[in-house]
Amino acid sequence: MSKLIVSLSPHAHGTDSVERNMRGVIIALLPALLVSFFYFGLGSVIVCLTSVAACVFLEWAINKFVLKNPRNTILDGSAALTGILLGMNLPSNLPVWIIIIGALFAIGVGKMTFGGLGNNIFNPALVGRCALLVAFPAQMTVWPVTGQLTAYTDATTGATPLSVMKEAIKTGDASVLDQLPDSLHMLLGDPTNAFGAGALGEVCALALLLGLAYMLWQKIITWHIPVSIIGTVFVFSAIMHVANPAYANPVAVILSGGLMLGAIFMATDYVTSPMTPKGQIIYGVSIGLLTIIIRNWGSYPEGMSFAILIMNAFTPLINNYVKPKRFGEVPAKQ
């Protein structure tokens, strides 16, 4: 009888591999990455390159000098992907030394502390982002406007759609929402808009949707998590908008902030999301609800990152709840 070897997650079937899937996600991120370079210029390039280089170096260094692991895990692409996702969650004027600290939290705390890829409980890039948000709230909550292609730390900043929505809720004045860009600009972005665009990955929803289409086509992910998140946010935002016009319309809510980036690229992380379609829908609906709750009634304008991390912690419980019945199992008689 041959010995079966069960490896750590993420599990791939057929011709798939961890390397192929990581490469596929990076390819799917390219439209949004290139758009961020076009809209933010030098700042975006510095932030993304620093984040990727720091994440790859730190994974190599921790493996070699701390864990004494002879296997070179940086070649599987997961460290580079973490670096890109972390960079896409940061403002384009963030100083290099703060980015490196974020990479240390993402790789050192969010990933390698748990034993590396397949063992981490939380999405590493979001661990890095939320650590920076808590440690450096001033630097992490100022957003350069688009079109400043040669500016970096001295870039002019402005209000974001999420901050306008938060102000409307706080004051109860629906007219505040008139400051929001129209839905087309929120979908495509605007390189000359004097409005704070947000993080690098929040500037163009269409680019993120192209990435979603590619990953669905390549069967890298399934529709369950992104559709359940976006659908939940749309439904509850519509209900609140009808009940009180001070809450933004559901299209604006979906296209603003990091909702698209989180739903498509962060929540769908293989290791930290449920394994079954039913579990993924429960997970996605819960993330959507938590995002709405934090955005509307929490201290921060954005709630996507916190919602995903909270549900990462519940993933083992969801997997246990939706665990399929074993073939041939007979319930024990009481």
mmCIF file of N, CA and C in Angstrom, residues 121-123 126-127 130 266-267 272-274 282-295 298 300 302-318:
data_model
loop_
_atom_site.group_PDB
_atom_site.id
_atom_site.type_symbol
_atom_site.label_atom_id
_atom_site.label_comp_id
_atom_site.label_asym_id
_atom_site.label_seq_id
_atom_site.Cartn_x
_atom_site.Cartn_y
_atom_site.Cartn_z
ATOM 1 N N ILE A 121 -2.819 32.460 9.377
ATOM 2 C CA ILE A 121 -4.251 32.572 9.670
ATOM 3 C C ILE A 121 -4.838 33.792 8.982
ATOM 4 N N PHE A 122 -4.072 34.870 8.932
ATOM 5 C CA PHE A 122 -4.563 36.140 8.402
ATOM 6 C C PHE A 122 -3.857 36.494 7.093
ATOM 7 N N ASN A 123 -4.540 37.283 6.259
ATOM 8 C CA ASN A 123 -3.941 37.746 5.014
ATOM 9 C C ASN A 123 -2.732 38.621 5.343
ATOM 10 N N LEU A 126 -2.788 42.466 4.503
ATOM 11 C CA LEU A 126 -3.710 43.233 5.342
ATOM 12 C C LEU A 126 -3.183 43.380 6.767
ATOM 13 N N VAL A 127 -2.436 42.389 7.233
ATOM 14 C CA VAL A 127 -1.780 42.529 8.544
ATOM 15 C C VAL A 127 -0.832 43.721 8.503
ATOM 16 N N CYS A 130 -2.963 47.110 8.244
ATOM 17 C CA CYS A 130 -3.644 47.489 9.490
ATOM 18 C C CYS A 130 -2.647 47.847 10.589
ATOM 19 N N MET A 266 -8.054 40.328 -2.024
ATOM 20 C CA MET A 266 -7.627 40.074 -0.649
ATOM 21 C C MET A 266 -8.469 38.986 0.025
ATOM 22 N N ALA A 267 -9.776 39.091 -0.103
ATOM 23 C CA ALA A 267 -10.656 38.121 0.545
ATOM 24 C C ALA A 267 -10.570 36.744 -0.094
ATOM 25 N N THR A 272 -6.506 31.771 3.631
ATOM 26 C CA THR A 272 -7.280 32.372 4.716
ATOM 27 C C THR A 272 -8.784 32.439 4.444
ATOM 28 N N SER A 273 -9.237 31.832 3.352
ATOM 29 C CA SER A 273 -10.673 31.828 3.036
ATOM 30 C C SER A 273 -11.215 30.404 3.080
ATOM 31 N N PRO A 274 -12.524 30.229 3.257
ATOM 32 C CA PRO A 274 -13.109 28.880 3.338
ATOM 33 C C PRO A 274 -12.915 28.065 2.066
ATOM 34 N N ILE A 282 -20.962 32.314 2.895
ATOM 35 C CA ILE A 282 -21.124 32.779 4.283
ATOM 36 C C ILE A 282 -20.038 33.792 4.627
ATOM 37 N N TYR A 283 -18.827 33.470 4.260
ATOM 38 C CA TYR A 283 -17.660 34.326 4.495
ATOM 39 C C TYR A 283 -17.821 35.675 3.780
ATOM 40 N N GLY A 284 -18.229 35.648 2.508
ATOM 41 C CA GLY A 284 -18.383 36.869 1.733
ATOM 42 C C GLY A 284 -19.499 37.762 2.244
ATOM 43 N N VAL A 285 -20.641 37.167 2.561
ATOM 44 C CA VAL A 285 -21.768 37.944 3.101
ATOM 45 C C VAL A 285 -21.366 38.604 4.421
ATOM 46 N N SER A 286 -20.651 37.866 5.262
ATOM 47 C CA SER A 286 -20.214 38.410 6.557
ATOM 48 C C SER A 286 -19.244 39.572 6.372
ATOM 49 N N ILE A 287 -18.322 39.446 5.413
ATOM 50 C CA ILE A 287 -17.387 40.545 5.133
ATOM 51 C C ILE A 287 -18.152 41.774 4.651
ATOM 52 N N GLY A 288 -19.128 41.570 3.759
ATOM 53 C CA GLY A 288 -19.930 42.689 3.272
ATOM 54 C C GLY A 288 -20.662 43.403 4.388
ATOM 55 N N LEU A 289 -21.275 42.637 5.291
ATOM 56 C CA LEU A 289 -22.001 43.236 6.418
ATOM 57 C C LEU A 289 -21.060 44.004 7.341
ATOM 58 N N LEU A 290 -19.923 43.402 7.670
ATOM 59 C CA LEU A 290 -18.970 44.067 8.559
ATOM 60 C C LEU A 290 -18.419 45.340 7.924
ATOM 61 N N THR A 291 -18.185 45.302 6.621
ATOM 62 C CA THR A 291 -17.686 46.493 5.929
ATOM 63 C C THR A 291 -18.679 47.643 6.033
ATOM 64 N N ILE A 292 -19.960 47.342 5.795
ATOM 65 C CA ILE A 292 -20.998 48.370 5.901
ATOM 66 C C ILE A 292 -21.081 48.915 7.323
ATOM 67 N N ILE A 293 -21.025 48.042 8.310
ATOM 68 C CA ILE A 293 -21.122 48.458 9.714
ATOM 69 C C ILE A 293 -19.954 49.367 10.091
ATOM 70 N N ILE A 294 -18.732 48.954 9.728
ATOM 71 C CA ILE A 294 -17.556 49.762 10.089
ATOM 72 C C ILE A 294 -17.545 51.080 9.332
ATOM 73 N N ARG A 295 -17.870 51.047 8.035
ATOM 74 C CA ARG A 295 -17.873 52.288 7.251
ATOM 75 C C ARG A 295 -18.884 53.300 7.792
ATOM 76 N N GLY A 298 -18.378 53.002 12.373
ATOM 77 C CA GLY A 298 -17.080 52.870 13.021
ATOM 78 C C GLY A 298 -16.288 54.163 12.984
ATOM 79 N N TYR A 300 -13.278 54.553 11.516
ATOM 80 C CA TYR A 300 -12.570 54.701 10.246
ATOM 81 C C TYR A 300 -13.549 54.786 9.084
ATOM 82 N N GLU A 302 -13.046 53.578 6.130
ATOM 83 C CA GLU A 302 -12.963 52.313 5.415
ATOM 84 C C GLU A 302 -13.038 51.146 6.389
ATOM 85 N N GLY A 303 -13.743 50.092 6.006
ATOM 86 C CA GLY A 303 -13.863 48.937 6.889
ATOM 87 C C GLY A 303 -13.486 47.627 6.242
ATOM 88 N N MET A 304 -13.071 47.666 4.980
ATOM 89 C CA MET A 304 -12.828 46.433 4.235
ATOM 90 C C MET A 304 -11.703 45.603 4.836
ATOM 91 N N SER A 305 -10.586 46.241 5.145
ATOM 92 C CA SER A 305 -9.433 45.500 5.671
ATOM 93 C C SER A 305 -9.760 44.831 6.995
ATOM 94 N N PHE A 306 -10.390 45.567 7.887
ATOM 95 C CA PHE A 306 -10.740 45.006 9.190
ATOM 96 C C PHE A 306 -11.760 43.878 9.042
ATOM 97 N N ALA A 307 -12.718 44.045 8.143
ATOM 98 C CA ALA A 307 -13.745 43.023 7.934
ATOM 99 C C ALA A 307 -13.117 41.714 7.452
ATOM 100 N N ILE A 308 -12.170 41.800 6.519
ATOM 101 C CA ILE A 308 -11.528 40.595 6.006
ATOM 102 C C ILE A 308 -10.712 39.913 7.093
ATOM 103 N N LEU A 309 -9.951 40.685 7.868
ATOM 104 C CA LEU A 309 -9.140 40.087 8.928
ATOM 105 C C LEU A 309 -10.012 39.418 9.989
ATOM 106 N N ILE A 310 -11.121 40.043 10.338
ATOM 107 C CA ILE A 310 -12.031 39.447 11.314
ATOM 108 C C ILE A 310 -12.553 38.106 10.797
ATOM 109 N N MET A 311 -12.967 38.071 9.519
ATOM 110 C CA MET A 311 -13.506 36.834 8.961
ATOM 111 C C MET A 311 -12.412 35.805 8.695
ATOM 112 N N ASN A 312 -11.155 36.245 8.486
ATOM 113 C CA ASN A 312 -10.050 35.286 8.425
ATOM 114 C C ASN A 312 -10.009 34.439 9.694
ATOM 115 N N ALA A 313 -10.239 35.091 10.829
ATOM 116 C CA ALA A 313 -10.208 34.375 12.108
ATOM 117 C C ALA A 313 -11.345 33.362 12.225
ATOM 118 N N PHE A 314 -12.454 33.620 11.516
ATOM 119 C CA PHE A 314 -13.600 32.714 11.582
ATOM 120 C C PHE A 314 -13.561 31.623 10.515
ATOM 121 N N THR A 315 -12.593 31.675 9.613
ATOM 122 C CA THR A 315 -12.529 30.697 8.525
ATOM 123 C C THR A 315 -12.480 29.250 9.016
ATOM 124 N N PRO A 316 -11.653 28.889 10.014
ATOM 125 C CA PRO A 316 -11.676 27.499 10.488
ATOM 126 C C PRO A 316 -13.053 27.081 11.012
ATOM 127 N N LEU A 317 -13.743 28.002 11.686
ATOM 128 C CA LEU A 317 -15.077 27.689 12.206
ATOM 129 C C LEU A 317 -16.067 27.480 11.064
ATOM 130 N N ILE A 318 -15.981 28.327 10.033
ATOM 131 C CA ILE A 318 -16.852 28.167 8.867
ATOM 132 C C ILE A 318 -16.569 26.843 8.164
#
